[in-house]
């Protein structure tokens, strides 16, 4: 690789920072420019709704690399800097303010932005979203005994915020459109486990309803009104209703885009000099046999390095199975595989569901598409991954029987 080459990475999240690390680890000695919209050093987001929000982990634990690392590795880190345009024919990106930086290879790792709540009053102060460190700081400032929090959305982030808020002693109501939290992701059998977990910890669940209005006084929230007319008194509202991939730059560059930026198994886009990784990448997955886009930490952690190697001309293929984890109160869970809503026809539970120490598997025509464990850390998701990768049909009754080893079902 010629020393004069410039590789530009847009997006200072986990995928972008890991890509920069891999370029140097692989011996790339050209210019690496990492452009980050946020003012913070690149950091991981899972702690924002877990250890950091609980107050148990400090800020530095979330950082991908400490400040000196960027200097030591000669990575030009441009914090608080937004790329406003990509000119793929000139091989240049344009920054807010007009500066242009030329690239030989470009990685887009622009991540996701939270979906906004569309309801009267949603723009009041003390209606929060949780994506960036300062969002978590605002919440940490207010979460204390007696503070009333209304969480909108019973997905992963909503539930983790509810758990953290309860742990701080705040009063928590959670409003979810479907009949159970996580219902579209996990199906009723497992979603019920999460509903019970939160009820047991004192979360007031309002299920099967949305938000009609956020009521304020003097510019601050005082209550939310559900679509069914229930009025929930609240000092703070936290909205966790999903995110959308930040595709504007990819579209501007004229790249093929669908639900995400379309990339091949080496994470290369329709432009041979532009790559995409992390939340925005919709990968032609070699083993799942279709296009997959996921908004998961592990996908950023593993995808950034793969894109970096591909930028260096290595022959790489992104073959990781989607992997996800959550921590809520004393429940820890890991999920591996790909079983989007509508893709499976059976859910098999194995172990002590009531005691929250079990496996769940999502099957289609007898094949395991995905599985998760709850609080079974000895074996974790290892055996599940092997089952998913094997693609073989299994005996569901054996799978449900903890006496039969998973590799013998
Ligand atoms: C609160 C929270 C908790 C989470 N918990 C989990 C979890 O437990 N498990 C799990 O698997 N996943 C979790 N996730 C998801 C996980 O964090 C994401 O999948 C991951 O952050 C994606 O990384 P990324 O690098 O693709 O994007 P991001 O982390 O979103 O980083 C993208 C960066 O690009 C920057 N950017 C965007 N556009 C531009 C531009 N034009 N110019 C310059 N910079 C730009 C953004 O400012 C951002 O900093 C969580 C997410 C959140 C928000």
Short mmCIF file of C-alpha atoms and ligand atoms in Angstrom, two decimals:
data_model
loop_
_atom_site.label_atom_id
_atom_site.label_comp_id
_atom_site.label_asym_id
_atom_site.label_seq_id
_atom_site.Cartn_x
_atom_site.Cartn_y
_atom_site.Cartn_z
CA UNK A 1 0.00 0.00 0.00
CA UNK A 2 1.50 3.37 -0.99
CA UNK A 3 2.29 5.62 1.98
CA UNK A 4 0.63 8.59 0.35
CA UNK A 5 -2.85 7.15 0.46
CA UNK A 6 -5.59 8.74 2.57
CA UNK A 7 -8.35 6.66 4.14
CA UNK A 8 -11.24 8.65 5.55
CA UNK A 9 -13.70 7.26 8.07
CA UNK A 10 -16.94 9.15 8.65
CA UNK A 11 -18.52 8.35 12.00
CA UNK A 12 -16.75 8.24 15.34
CA UNK A 13 -18.76 5.41 16.87
CA UNK A 14 -17.58 1.89 17.58
CA UNK A 15 -17.45 0.76 13.94
CA UNK A 16 -15.43 3.80 12.86
CA UNK A 17 -12.97 3.65 15.76
CA UNK A 18 -12.41 -0.10 15.38
CA UNK A 19 -11.81 0.38 11.67
CA UNK A 20 -9.12 2.99 12.39
CA UNK A 21 -7.51 0.63 14.90
CA UNK A 22 -7.48 -2.22 12.37
CA UNK A 23 -5.96 -0.09 9.61
CA UNK A 24 -2.98 0.62 11.84
CA UNK A 25 -2.82 -2.92 13.24
CA UNK A 26 -2.64 -4.22 9.68
CA UNK A 27 0.28 -1.94 8.96
CA UNK A 28 -1.38 0.77 6.88
CA UNK A 29 1.02 3.72 7.02
CA UNK A 30 -0.96 6.23 5.02
CA UNK A 31 -3.15 9.00 6.39
CA UNK A 32 -6.15 7.93 8.50
CA UNK A 33 -8.76 10.62 9.15
CA UNK A 34 -11.59 9.79 11.55
CA UNK A 35 -14.38 12.37 11.42
CA UNK A 36 -16.78 12.33 14.33
CA UNK A 37 -19.92 14.41 14.66
CA UNK A 38 -19.88 14.21 18.44
CA UNK A 39 -17.54 16.15 20.70
CA UNK A 40 -16.72 13.03 22.74
CA UNK A 41 -13.91 10.60 21.98
CA UNK A 42 -15.42 7.57 20.20
CA UNK A 43 -17.32 5.44 22.72
CA UNK A 44 -19.54 2.40 22.98
CA UNK A 45 -23.25 3.00 23.54
CA UNK A 46 -24.44 -0.05 25.56
CA UNK A 47 -23.18 1.44 28.88
CA UNK A 48 -25.40 4.49 28.29
CA UNK A 49 -28.44 2.46 29.31
CA UNK A 50 -26.61 0.09 31.67
CA UNK A 51 -23.47 0.59 33.79
CA UNK A 52 -23.06 4.30 33.09
CA UNK A 53 -26.74 5.08 33.60
CA UNK A 54 -26.76 3.00 36.76
CA UNK A 55 -23.87 5.09 38.04
CA UNK A 56 -21.71 2.01 38.53
CA UNK A 57 -19.32 2.54 35.60
CA UNK A 58 -17.52 5.77 34.90
CA UNK A 59 -17.37 7.56 31.59
CA UNK A 60 -13.92 6.36 30.59
CA UNK A 61 -15.08 2.74 30.61
CA UNK A 62 -17.24 3.46 27.57
CA UNK A 63 -14.37 4.86 25.48
CA UNK A 64 -13.09 2.75 22.59
CA UNK A 65 -9.57 4.21 23.00
CA UNK A 66 -8.09 6.77 25.36
CA UNK A 67 -7.16 10.17 23.97
CA UNK A 68 -3.43 9.46 23.62
CA UNK A 69 -4.07 6.40 21.50
CA UNK A 70 -5.15 8.55 18.53
CA UNK A 71 -1.91 10.52 18.68
CA UNK A 72 0.21 7.43 19.19
CA UNK A 73 -1.42 5.72 16.23
CA UNK A 74 -1.34 8.85 14.08
CA UNK A 75 -5.10 8.81 13.56
CA UNK A 76 -6.31 12.31 12.74
CA UNK A 77 -9.37 12.59 14.94
CA UNK A 78 -11.70 15.42 13.95
CA UNK A 79 -14.21 15.62 16.79
CA UNK A 80 -17.34 17.76 16.74
CA UNK A 81 -17.09 17.84 12.97
CA UNK A 82 -19.85 16.86 10.59
CA UNK A 83 -19.39 15.70 7.05
CA UNK A 84 -22.03 17.44 4.99
CA UNK A 85 -21.37 15.95 1.56
CA UNK A 86 -19.61 13.14 -0.23
CA UNK A 87 -18.44 13.81 -3.76
CA UNK A 88 -17.66 10.31 -4.98
CA UNK A 89 -16.48 11.35 -8.43
CA UNK A 90 -13.93 13.80 -6.97
CA UNK A 91 -13.16 11.34 -4.13
CA UNK A 92 -13.73 14.05 -1.53
CA UNK A 93 -15.80 14.62 1.57
CA UNK A 94 -16.93 18.09 2.55
CA UNK A 95 -17.08 19.23 6.16
CA UNK A 96 -19.48 21.72 7.71
CA UNK A 97 -17.67 24.99 7.05
CA UNK A 98 -16.59 23.97 3.58
CA UNK A 99 -13.23 22.22 4.07
CA UNK A 100 -12.79 19.33 1.66
CA UNK A 101 -10.72 16.21 2.33
CA UNK A 102 -9.70 13.89 -0.47
CA UNK A 103 -9.79 10.13 0.03
CA UNK A 104 -8.53 7.03 -1.73
CA UNK A 105 -10.90 4.84 0.27
CA UNK A 106 -13.84 5.99 2.36
CA UNK A 107 -15.67 4.19 5.16
CA UNK A 108 -19.14 5.35 6.12
CA UNK A 109 -20.03 4.38 9.69
CA UNK A 110 -22.65 7.00 10.47
CA UNK A 111 -24.80 4.84 12.75
CA UNK A 112 -28.39 5.56 13.66
CA UNK A 113 -30.53 8.40 14.87
CA UNK A 114 -33.44 7.94 17.28
CA UNK A 115 -36.98 8.03 15.92
CA UNK A 116 -38.80 11.07 17.26
CA UNK A 117 -42.07 10.89 19.12
CA UNK A 118 -44.83 12.41 17.03
CA UNK A 119 -47.32 13.76 19.58
CA UNK A 120 -48.35 17.18 20.85
CA UNK A 121 -45.94 18.27 23.57
CA UNK A 122 -43.15 15.97 22.40
CA UNK A 123 -40.82 18.95 21.99
CA UNK A 124 -41.04 19.98 25.67
CA UNK A 125 -37.87 20.16 27.73
CA UNK A 126 -37.50 16.98 29.78
CA UNK A 127 -38.57 14.77 26.88
CA UNK A 128 -35.34 12.84 26.35
CA UNK A 129 -33.89 10.42 23.83
CA UNK A 130 -30.95 8.19 24.66
CA UNK A 131 -28.27 7.95 21.99
CA UNK A 132 -25.34 10.05 23.09
CA UNK A 133 -23.35 10.44 26.31
CA UNK A 134 -24.84 13.88 27.14
CA UNK A 135 -28.33 12.28 26.92
CA UNK A 136 -27.27 9.79 29.59
CA UNK A 137 -25.79 12.65 31.65
CA UNK A 138 -29.14 14.49 31.61
CA UNK A 139 -30.90 11.37 32.82
CA UNK A 140 -28.32 10.67 35.49
CA UNK A 141 -28.93 14.17 36.82
CA UNK A 142 -32.63 13.52 37.39
CA UNK A 143 -32.94 9.83 38.26
CA UNK A 144 -33.48 9.73 42.00
CA UNK A 145 -36.05 8.41 44.46
CA UNK A 146 -39.46 9.95 43.86
CA UNK A 147 -38.67 11.30 40.39
CA UNK A 148 -41.42 10.18 37.99
CA UNK A 149 -40.30 8.83 34.65
CA UNK A 150 -42.57 7.88 31.77
CA UNK A 151 -40.76 5.63 29.31
CA UNK A 152 -42.24 5.55 25.83
CA UNK A 153 -41.43 2.30 24.05
CA UNK A 154 -40.91 -1.21 25.39
CA UNK A 155 -37.92 -2.15 23.24
CA UNK A 156 -34.42 -2.83 24.53
CA UNK A 157 -33.53 0.77 25.31
CA UNK A 158 -36.88 1.56 26.93
CA UNK A 159 -36.63 -1.50 29.17
CA UNK A 160 -33.03 -0.85 30.13
CA UNK A 161 -33.86 2.77 31.00
CA UNK A 162 -36.81 1.54 33.07
CA UNK A 163 -34.52 -0.88 34.92
CA UNK A 164 -31.88 1.80 35.56
CA UNK A 165 -34.50 4.31 36.69
CA UNK A 166 -36.05 1.81 39.12
CA UNK A 167 -32.60 0.95 40.42
CA UNK A 168 -32.12 4.67 41.19
CA UNK A 169 -35.44 4.58 43.05
CA UNK A 170 -37.40 6.60 40.49
CA UNK A 171 -41.07 5.83 39.82
CA UNK A 172 -41.43 4.37 36.35
CA UNK A 173 -44.39 3.95 33.99
CA UNK A 174 -43.76 2.40 30.59
CA UNK A 175 -46.06 2.81 27.60
CA UNK A 176 -45.79 0.29 24.77
CA UNK A 177 -47.82 0.09 21.60
CA UNK A 178 -47.90 -3.70 21.35
CA UNK A 179 -49.40 -6.04 23.94
CA UNK A 180 -46.06 -6.91 25.53
CA UNK A 181 -42.61 -5.32 25.67
CA UNK A 182 -40.31 -6.73 22.95
CA UNK A 183 -43.25 -8.62 21.43
CA UNK A 184 -42.23 -8.08 17.78
CA UNK A 185 -38.64 -9.14 18.48
CA UNK A 186 -39.12 -12.10 20.80
CA UNK A 187 -42.71 -13.30 20.37
CA UNK A 188 -45.19 -13.68 23.26
CA UNK A 189 -43.52 -16.59 25.10
CA UNK A 190 -40.31 -14.73 25.88
CA UNK A 191 -41.74 -11.20 25.85
CA UNK A 192 -43.91 -12.28 28.79
CA UNK A 193 -40.76 -12.95 30.81
CA UNK A 194 -39.65 -9.35 30.37
CA UNK A 195 -43.12 -7.99 31.21
CA UNK A 196 -43.14 -9.96 34.48
CA UNK A 197 -39.57 -8.94 35.30
CA UNK A 198 -40.48 -5.27 35.10
CA UNK A 199 -43.79 -5.63 36.91
CA UNK A 200 -41.97 -7.40 39.75
CA UNK A 201 -39.61 -4.46 39.98
CA UNK A 202 -42.49 -2.02 40.24
CA UNK A 203 -42.73 -0.69 36.68
CA UNK A 204 -46.27 0.37 35.82
CA UNK A 205 -46.78 -1.15 32.35
CA UNK A 206 -49.33 0.43 29.99
CA UNK A 207 -49.47 -2.03 27.11
CA UNK A 208 -51.28 -1.97 23.79
CA UNK A 209 -51.44 1.81 23.68
CA UNK A 210 -49.50 4.78 22.39
CA UNK A 211 -49.05 8.39 23.44
CA UNK A 212 -51.81 10.85 22.65
CA UNK A 213 -50.15 13.87 24.21
CA UNK A 214 -47.38 15.06 26.46
CA UNK A 215 -48.78 17.69 28.84
CA UNK A 216 -46.52 20.46 30.06
CA UNK A 217 -46.55 23.45 32.36
CA UNK A 218 -43.99 26.24 32.19
CA UNK A 219 -42.25 24.40 29.37
CA UNK A 220 -41.72 21.22 31.36
CA UNK A 221 -43.45 17.85 31.32
CA UNK A 222 -46.11 17.17 33.93
CA UNK A 223 -47.87 14.13 32.45
CA UNK A 224 -48.35 11.95 29.41
CA UNK A 225 -51.75 10.88 28.15
CA UNK A 226 -52.01 7.49 26.51
CA UNK A 227 -54.11 6.80 23.42
CA UNK A 228 -56.58 5.04 25.66
CA UNK A 229 -56.91 8.17 27.81
CA UNK A 230 -54.87 7.20 30.89
CA UNK A 231 -53.04 10.19 32.38
CA UNK A 232 -49.63 9.32 33.79
CA UNK A 233 -47.98 11.95 35.96
CA UNK A 234 -44.35 12.39 34.95
CA UNK A 235 -41.41 14.72 35.50
CA UNK A 236 -39.34 13.21 32.72
CA UNK A 237 -40.24 11.37 29.53
CA UNK A 238 -37.72 9.04 27.87
CA UNK A 239 -38.55 8.05 24.32
CA UNK A 240 -37.15 4.76 23.03
CA UNK A 241 -39.17 3.97 19.94
CA UNK A 242 -36.40 2.76 17.69
CA UNK A 243 -33.82 4.34 15.44
CA UNK A 244 -33.29 4.86 11.74
CA UNK A 245 -29.97 4.42 9.96
CA UNK A 246 -28.21 7.70 9.05
CA UNK A 247 -28.16 7.21 5.29
CA UNK A 248 -28.01 10.80 4.06
CA UNK A 249 -24.34 10.76 3.07
CA UNK A 250 -24.66 7.40 1.34
CA UNK A 251 -27.61 8.68 -0.64
CA UNK A 252 -25.72 11.85 -1.48
CA UNK A 253 -22.82 9.75 -2.74
CA UNK A 254 -25.23 7.97 -5.09
CA UNK A 255 -24.70 4.59 -3.39
CA UNK A 256 -27.24 1.79 -3.69
CA UNK A 257 -29.40 2.06 -0.58
CA UNK A 258 -32.42 0.14 0.60
CA UNK A 259 -33.16 -0.32 4.32
CA UNK A 260 -29.45 0.42 4.77
CA UNK A 261 -26.41 0.96 2.57
CA UNK A 262 -26.18 -2.12 0.37
CA UNK A 263 -22.81 -3.81 0.81
CA UNK A 264 -21.36 -7.11 -0.33
CA UNK A 265 -19.86 -9.63 2.09
CA UNK A 266 -16.65 -7.57 2.23
CA UNK A 267 -18.74 -4.52 3.29
CA UNK A 268 -18.04 -2.74 0.01
CA UNK A 269 -20.82 -0.53 -1.33
CA UNK A 270 -21.87 -0.09 -4.95
CA UNK A 271 -18.89 2.32 -5.24
CA UNK A 272 -15.66 0.27 -5.17
CA UNK A 273 -13.85 2.91 -3.10
CA UNK A 274 -16.57 3.32 -0.46
CA UNK A 275 -17.33 0.87 2.36
CA UNK A 276 -20.02 0.85 5.06
CA UNK A 277 -20.07 -0.78 8.50
CA UNK A 278 -22.13 -0.83 11.69
CA UNK A 279 -25.78 0.11 11.96
CA UNK A 280 -26.03 1.52 8.43
CA UNK A 281 -24.68 -1.51 6.55
CA UNK A 282 -27.15 -3.89 4.93
CA UNK A 283 -24.91 -6.88 4.31
CA UNK A 284 -25.28 -9.59 1.71
CA UNK A 285 -24.65 -12.19 4.40
CA UNK A 286 -22.74 -15.26 3.23
CA UNK A 287 -24.27 -17.75 5.66
CA UNK A 288 -27.71 -16.30 6.31
CA UNK A 289 -28.41 -16.27 2.60
CA UNK A 290 -29.91 -12.81 2.31
CA UNK A 291 -29.52 -9.17 3.21
CA UNK A 292 -29.18 -8.39 6.89
CA UNK A 293 -29.02 -5.04 8.66
CA UNK A 294 -28.84 -5.02 12.45
CA UNK A 295 -28.34 -2.31 15.03
CA UNK A 296 -26.10 -4.25 17.41
CA UNK A 297 -22.92 -3.45 19.28
CA UNK A 298 -21.16 -6.64 18.10
CA UNK A 299 -21.92 -5.81 14.49
CA UNK A 300 -20.07 -2.50 14.87
CA UNK A 301 -17.24 -4.14 16.81
CA UNK A 302 -16.68 -6.83 14.18
CA UNK A 303 -17.82 -5.01 11.06
CA UNK A 304 -15.47 -2.03 11.39
CA UNK A 305 -12.35 -4.25 11.29
CA UNK A 306 -13.68 -6.29 8.35
CA UNK A 307 -14.33 -3.12 6.35
CA UNK A 308 -10.85 -1.86 7.21
CA UNK A 309 -9.23 -5.05 5.91
CA UNK A 310 -11.33 -4.88 2.77
CA UNK A 311 -10.18 -1.27 2.25
CA UNK A 312 -6.62 -2.58 2.40
CA UNK A 313 -7.40 -5.05 -0.36
CA UNK A 314 -7.59 -8.16 1.81
CA UNK A 315 -9.93 -10.92 0.80
CA UNK A 316 -12.49 -10.80 3.64
CA UNK A 317 -16.02 -11.92 4.22
CA UNK A 318 -18.28 -10.74 7.03
CA UNK A 319 -19.76 -13.97 8.25
CA UNK A 320 -20.62 -13.21 11.89
CA UNK A 321 -24.07 -14.15 13.09
CA UNK A 322 -25.99 -11.24 14.58
CA UNK A 323 -25.38 -11.15 18.34
CA UNK A 324 -27.05 -9.02 20.96
CA UNK A 325 -27.10 -8.75 24.75
CA UNK A 326 -29.01 -6.96 27.45
CA UNK A 327 -28.78 -6.47 31.22
CA UNK A 328 -31.87 -5.54 33.21
CA UNK A 329 -31.87 -5.82 37.02
CA UNK A 330 -30.47 -9.32 37.65
CA UNK A 331 -31.38 -10.61 34.20
CA UNK A 332 -28.54 -10.97 31.73
CA UNK A 333 -29.28 -12.27 28.26
CA UNK A 334 -27.40 -13.03 25.06
CA UNK A 335 -29.10 -13.65 21.70
CA UNK A 336 -27.50 -15.02 18.55
CA UNK A 337 -28.85 -15.66 15.06
CA UNK A 338 -31.42 -13.98 12.91
CA UNK A 339 -35.13 -14.54 13.39
CA UNK A 340 -36.94 -11.37 12.40
CA UNK A 341 -40.71 -11.17 12.98
CA UNK A 342 -42.54 -13.52 10.62
CA UNK A 343 -39.50 -15.69 9.86
CA UNK A 344 -40.12 -18.41 12.46
CA UNK A 345 -42.96 -20.87 13.06
CA UNK A 346 -42.04 -22.29 16.47
CA UNK A 347 -40.49 -21.09 19.74
CA UNK A 348 -38.93 -23.72 22.00
CA UNK A 349 -38.17 -23.00 25.67
CA UNK A 350 -35.70 -25.06 27.65
CA UNK A 351 -34.95 -24.75 31.35
CA UNK A 352 -36.43 -22.76 34.20
CA UNK A 353 -38.44 -19.97 32.60
CA UNK A 354 -40.14 -18.87 35.83
CA UNK A 355 -36.75 -18.81 37.57
CA UNK A 356 -35.24 -16.87 34.64
CA UNK A 357 -32.53 -19.39 33.79
CA UNK A 358 -33.40 -20.82 30.41
CA UNK A 359 -32.78 -21.01 26.68
CA UNK A 360 -35.23 -19.96 23.97
CA UNK A 361 -34.95 -21.01 20.34
CA UNK A 362 -36.73 -19.66 17.26
CA UNK A 363 -37.29 -22.31 14.59
CA UNK A 364 -38.48 -22.45 11.02
CA UNK A 365 -39.39 -25.83 9.54
CA UNK A 366 -37.43 -27.51 12.32
CA UNK A 367 -34.25 -25.48 11.83
CA UNK A 368 -32.95 -23.16 14.52
CA UNK A 369 -32.76 -19.58 13.19
CA UNK A 370 -31.77 -17.96 16.48
CA UNK A 371 -31.53 -18.63 20.16
CA UNK A 372 -30.83 -16.88 23.41
CA UNK A 373 -29.97 -17.73 26.96
CA UNK A 374 -31.13 -15.96 30.05
CA UNK A 375 -28.69 -16.10 32.97
CA UNK A 376 -27.02 -19.32 31.78
CA UNK A 377 -23.49 -18.06 31.61
CA UNK A 378 -21.67 -21.39 31.86
CA UNK A 379 -22.48 -22.41 28.27
CA UNK A 380 -23.83 -19.07 27.02
CA UNK A 381 -24.72 -18.82 23.35
CA UNK A 382 -21.90 -21.09 22.14
CA UNK A 383 -24.11 -24.17 21.64
CA UNK A 384 -26.81 -22.02 20.06
CA UNK A 385 -24.42 -20.62 17.50
CA UNK A 386 -23.34 -24.14 16.51
CA UNK A 387 -26.98 -25.15 16.01
CA UNK A 388 -27.79 -22.09 13.91
CA UNK A 389 -24.70 -22.52 11.77
CA UNK A 390 -25.34 -26.24 11.22
CA UNK A 391 -28.66 -25.48 9.50
CA UNK A 392 -29.82 -28.98 10.42
CA UNK A 393 -33.34 -29.87 11.51
CA UNK A 394 -33.72 -30.63 15.20
CA UNK A 395 -36.15 -32.58 17.35
CA UNK A 396 -38.08 -29.86 19.17
CA UNK A 397 -39.00 -32.08 22.11
CA UNK A 398 -35.36 -32.99 22.68
CA UNK A 399 -34.38 -29.34 22.30
CA UNK A 400 -36.84 -28.49 25.08
CA UNK A 401 -35.37 -31.13 27.39
CA UNK A 402 -32.44 -29.84 29.48
CA UNK A 403 -31.34 -33.45 30.02
CA UNK A 404 -30.43 -33.77 26.32
CA UNK A 405 -27.22 -31.90 25.42
CA UNK A 406 -27.91 -29.19 22.86
CA UNK A 407 -25.48 -30.69 20.37
CA UNK A 408 -27.43 -33.96 20.45
CA UNK A 409 -30.95 -32.71 19.74
C1 LIG B 1 -28.46 3.53 24.74
C2 LIG B 1 -28.05 2.43 23.82
C3 LIG B 1 -27.84 1.15 24.33
C4 LIG B 1 -27.47 0.12 23.49
N1 LIG B 1 -27.29 -1.13 24.02
C5 LIG B 1 -26.94 -2.15 23.21
C6 LIG B 1 -26.75 -3.46 23.75
O1 LIG B 1 -26.92 -3.71 24.94
N2 LIG B 1 -26.37 -4.45 22.91
C7 LIG B 1 -26.18 -4.21 21.57
O2 LIG B 1 -25.86 -5.15 20.84
N3 LIG B 1 -26.37 -2.98 21.03
C8 LIG B 1 -26.75 -1.94 21.82
N4 LIG B 1 -26.94 -0.70 21.29
C9 LIG B 1 -26.74 -0.50 19.84
C10 LIG B 1 -25.28 -0.22 19.53
O3 LIG B 1 -24.78 0.74 20.40
C11 LIG B 1 -25.18 0.26 18.08
O4 LIG B 1 -25.54 -0.82 17.25
C12 LIG B 1 -23.77 0.76 17.77
O5 LIG B 1 -23.52 1.93 18.49
C13 LIG B 1 -23.60 1.04 16.29
O6 LIG B 1 -22.32 1.54 16.08
P1 LIG B 1 -21.97 2.42 14.79
O7 LIG B 1 -20.52 2.70 14.92
O8 LIG B 1 -22.54 1.78 13.60
O9 LIG B 1 -22.82 3.76 14.98
P2 LIG B 1 -22.91 4.82 16.13
O10 LIG B 1 -22.49 4.27 17.43
O11 LIG B 1 -24.29 5.39 16.04
O12 LIG B 1 -21.86 5.92 15.70
C14 LIG B 1 -22.04 6.68 14.55
C15 LIG B 1 -21.38 7.99 14.74
O13 LIG B 1 -21.34 8.66 13.48
C16 LIG B 1 -21.53 10.03 13.70
N5 LIG B 1 -22.02 10.64 12.47
C17 LIG B 1 -23.19 10.43 11.84
N6 LIG B 1 -23.28 11.19 10.73
C18 LIG B 1 -22.13 11.91 10.68
C19 LIG B 1 -21.65 12.91 9.81
N7 LIG B 1 -22.35 13.31 8.75
N8 LIG B 1 -20.44 13.45 10.04
C20 LIG B 1 -19.70 13.04 11.11
N9 LIG B 1 -20.13 12.11 11.98
C21 LIG B 1 -21.33 11.56 11.78
C22 LIG B 1 -22.55 10.07 14.82
O14 LIG B 1 -22.51 11.31 15.48
C23 LIG B 1 -22.10 8.91 15.70
O15 LIG B 1 -21.23 9.34 16.70
C24 LIG B 1 -27.31 0.36 22.11
C25 LIG B 1 -27.53 1.64 21.59
C26 LIG B 1 -27.90 2.67 22.43
C27 LIG B 1 -28.15 4.04 21.87
#
